[in-house]
mmCIF file of C-alpha atoms in Angstrom:
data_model
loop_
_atom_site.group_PDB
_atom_site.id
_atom_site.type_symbol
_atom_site.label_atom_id
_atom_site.label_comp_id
_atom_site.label_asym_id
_atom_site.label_seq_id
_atom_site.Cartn_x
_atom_site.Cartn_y
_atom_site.Cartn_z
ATOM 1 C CA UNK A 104 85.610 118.639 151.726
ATOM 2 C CA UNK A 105 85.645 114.912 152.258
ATOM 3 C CA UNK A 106 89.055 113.388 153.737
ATOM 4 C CA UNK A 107 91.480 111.875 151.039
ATOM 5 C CA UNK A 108 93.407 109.085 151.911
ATOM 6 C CA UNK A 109 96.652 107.834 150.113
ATOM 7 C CA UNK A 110 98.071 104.587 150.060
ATOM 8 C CA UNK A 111 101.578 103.355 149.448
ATOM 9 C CA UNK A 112 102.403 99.807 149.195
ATOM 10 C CA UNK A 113 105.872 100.815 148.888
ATOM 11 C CA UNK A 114 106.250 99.229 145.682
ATOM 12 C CA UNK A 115 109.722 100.277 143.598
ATOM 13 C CA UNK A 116 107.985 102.715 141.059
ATOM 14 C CA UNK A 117 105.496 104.776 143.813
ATOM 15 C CA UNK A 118 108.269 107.539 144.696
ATOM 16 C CA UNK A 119 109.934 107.286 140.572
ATOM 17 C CA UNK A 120 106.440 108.123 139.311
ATOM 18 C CA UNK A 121 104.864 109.783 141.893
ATOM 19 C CA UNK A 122 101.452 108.048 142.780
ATOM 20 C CA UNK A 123 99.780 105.803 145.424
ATOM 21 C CA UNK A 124 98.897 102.486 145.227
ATOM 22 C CA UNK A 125 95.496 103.224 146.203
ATOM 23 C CA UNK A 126 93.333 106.569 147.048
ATOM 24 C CA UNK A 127 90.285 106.562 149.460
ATOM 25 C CA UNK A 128 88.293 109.706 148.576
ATOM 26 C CA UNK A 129 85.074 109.086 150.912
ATOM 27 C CA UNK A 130 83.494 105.748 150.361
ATOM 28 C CA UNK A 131 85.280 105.843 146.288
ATOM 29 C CA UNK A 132 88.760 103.942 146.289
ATOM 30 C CA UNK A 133 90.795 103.654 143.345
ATOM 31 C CA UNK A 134 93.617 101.624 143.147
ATOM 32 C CA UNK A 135 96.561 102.232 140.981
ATOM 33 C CA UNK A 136 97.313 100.019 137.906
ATOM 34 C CA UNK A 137 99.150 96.965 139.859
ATOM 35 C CA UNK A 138 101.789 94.198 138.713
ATOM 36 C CA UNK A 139 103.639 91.672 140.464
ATOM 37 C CA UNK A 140 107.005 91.797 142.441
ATOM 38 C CA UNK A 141 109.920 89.305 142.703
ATOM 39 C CA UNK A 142 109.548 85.774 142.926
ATOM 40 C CA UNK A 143 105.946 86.352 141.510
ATOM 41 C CA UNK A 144 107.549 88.606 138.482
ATOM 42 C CA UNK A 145 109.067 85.534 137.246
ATOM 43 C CA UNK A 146 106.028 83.703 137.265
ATOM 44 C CA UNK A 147 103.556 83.078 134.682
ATOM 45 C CA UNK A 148 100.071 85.091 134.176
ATOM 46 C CA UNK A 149 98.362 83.411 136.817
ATOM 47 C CA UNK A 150 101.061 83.165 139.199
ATOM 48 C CA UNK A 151 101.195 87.192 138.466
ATOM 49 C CA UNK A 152 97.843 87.679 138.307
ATOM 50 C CA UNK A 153 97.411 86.224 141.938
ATOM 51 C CA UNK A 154 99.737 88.165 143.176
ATOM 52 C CA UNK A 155 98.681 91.281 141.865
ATOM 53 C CA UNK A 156 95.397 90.181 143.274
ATOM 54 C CA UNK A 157 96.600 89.791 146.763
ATOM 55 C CA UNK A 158 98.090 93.621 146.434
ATOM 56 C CA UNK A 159 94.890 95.383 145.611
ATOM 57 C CA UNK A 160 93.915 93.393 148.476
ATOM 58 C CA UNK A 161 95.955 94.641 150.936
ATOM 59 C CA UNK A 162 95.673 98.022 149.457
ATOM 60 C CA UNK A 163 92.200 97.804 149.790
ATOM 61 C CA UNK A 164 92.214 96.635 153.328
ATOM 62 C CA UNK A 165 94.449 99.545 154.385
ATOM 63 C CA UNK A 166 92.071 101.577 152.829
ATOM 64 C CA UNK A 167 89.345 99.676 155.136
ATOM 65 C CA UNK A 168 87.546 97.901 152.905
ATOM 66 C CA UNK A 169 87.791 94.282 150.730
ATOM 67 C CA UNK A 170 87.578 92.752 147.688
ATOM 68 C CA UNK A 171 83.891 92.541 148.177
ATOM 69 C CA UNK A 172 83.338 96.219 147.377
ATOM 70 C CA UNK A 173 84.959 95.866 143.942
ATOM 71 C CA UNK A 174 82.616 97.389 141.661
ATOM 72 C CA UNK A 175 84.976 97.408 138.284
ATOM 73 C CA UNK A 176 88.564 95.955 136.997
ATOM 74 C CA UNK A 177 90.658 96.857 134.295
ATOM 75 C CA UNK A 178 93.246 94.244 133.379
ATOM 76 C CA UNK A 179 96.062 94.733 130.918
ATOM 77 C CA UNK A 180 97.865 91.643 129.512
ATOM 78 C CA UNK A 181 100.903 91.649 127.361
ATOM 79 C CA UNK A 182 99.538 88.527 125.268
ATOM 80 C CA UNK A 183 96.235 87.584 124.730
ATOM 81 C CA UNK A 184 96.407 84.078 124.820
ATOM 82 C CA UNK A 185 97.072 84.540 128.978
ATOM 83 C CA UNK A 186 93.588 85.818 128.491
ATOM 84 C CA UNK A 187 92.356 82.268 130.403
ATOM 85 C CA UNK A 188 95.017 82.260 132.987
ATOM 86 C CA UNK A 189 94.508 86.073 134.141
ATOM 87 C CA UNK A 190 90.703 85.115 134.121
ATOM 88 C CA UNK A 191 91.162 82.177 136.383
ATOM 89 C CA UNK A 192 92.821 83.809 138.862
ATOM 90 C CA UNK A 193 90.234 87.226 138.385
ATOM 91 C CA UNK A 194 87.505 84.560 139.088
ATOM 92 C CA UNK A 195 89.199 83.467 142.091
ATOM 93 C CA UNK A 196 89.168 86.746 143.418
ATOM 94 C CA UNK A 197 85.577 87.620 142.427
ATOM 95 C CA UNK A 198 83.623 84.586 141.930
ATOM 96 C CA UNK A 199 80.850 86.084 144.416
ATOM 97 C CA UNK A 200 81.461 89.547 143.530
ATOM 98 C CA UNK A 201 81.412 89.657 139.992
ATOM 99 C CA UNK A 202 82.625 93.174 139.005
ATOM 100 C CA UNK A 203 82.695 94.690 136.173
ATOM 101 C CA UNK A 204 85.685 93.785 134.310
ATOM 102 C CA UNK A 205 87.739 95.007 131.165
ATOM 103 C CA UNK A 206 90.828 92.807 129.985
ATOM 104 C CA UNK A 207 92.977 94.673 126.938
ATOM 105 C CA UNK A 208 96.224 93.486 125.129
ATOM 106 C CA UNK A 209 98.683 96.121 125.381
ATOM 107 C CA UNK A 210 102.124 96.090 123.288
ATOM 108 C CA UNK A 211 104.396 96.043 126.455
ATOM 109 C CA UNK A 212 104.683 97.020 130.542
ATOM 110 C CA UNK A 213 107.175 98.900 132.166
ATOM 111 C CA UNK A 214 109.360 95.699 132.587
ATOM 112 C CA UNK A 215 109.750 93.011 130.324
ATOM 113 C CA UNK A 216 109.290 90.133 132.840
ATOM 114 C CA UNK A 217 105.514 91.790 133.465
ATOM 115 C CA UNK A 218 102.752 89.992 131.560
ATOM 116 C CA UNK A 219 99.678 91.819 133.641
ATOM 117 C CA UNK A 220 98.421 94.895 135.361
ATOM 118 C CA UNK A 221 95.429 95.424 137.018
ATOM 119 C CA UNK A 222 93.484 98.499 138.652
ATOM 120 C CA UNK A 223 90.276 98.560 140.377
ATOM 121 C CA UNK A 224 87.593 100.695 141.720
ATOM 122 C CA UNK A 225 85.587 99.788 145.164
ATOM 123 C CA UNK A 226 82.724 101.770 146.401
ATOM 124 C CA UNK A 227 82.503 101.510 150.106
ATOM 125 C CA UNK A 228 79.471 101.723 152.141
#
């Protein structure tokens, strides 16, 4: 059986719901669905979006890999028109990668003061 590994960023919801922020199962990593914390919360979508960006990259480097080995990101925005913001900072992230990428309006996030989540997936080789 190949070796699982689970990350925490410690983030406030990881123990209330129960997950990681990221799981390594061989060279697959999948990390959780990801929004900004305080000062960044208060931000706007690319201010969030950045930050959420810099998470998965953390997670991802605890996991020992990178942005680089993004193969796919799913983005959830609670308005559309942040659509160009979110994008921005995604692009910033993965102008040389160029994963495949989903971005979906959703009707609301766990807190109010949330205007985007992202997960990923990395293959590691």
């Amino acid at each position: 059986m190949t070796e699982r590994m689970n990350i925490s960023s410690g983030g406030d919801y990881e123990p209330v719901f129960g997950y990681s922020r990221a799981v390594r199962v061989g060279e697959h990593i999948h990390v959780s669905g990801t929004t900004a914390r305080e000062p960044e919360r208060s931000g706007d979508a690319y201010e969030q979006a950045s930050a959420v960006l810099s998470l998965i990259e953390a997670a991802l480097r605890e996991a020992g890999s990178s942005l680089a080995a993004v193969v796919r990101t799913v983005t959830y925005v609670t308005d559309i028109k942040d659509a160009d913001l979110v994008a921005r900072a995604h692009r910033e992230a993965f102008a040389d990668v160029l994963p495949a990428a989903t971005m979906v309006e959703v009707s609301a996030l766990i807190d109010p003061k949330m205007k985007v989540e992202i997960e990923a997936y990395a293959v590691e080789k």
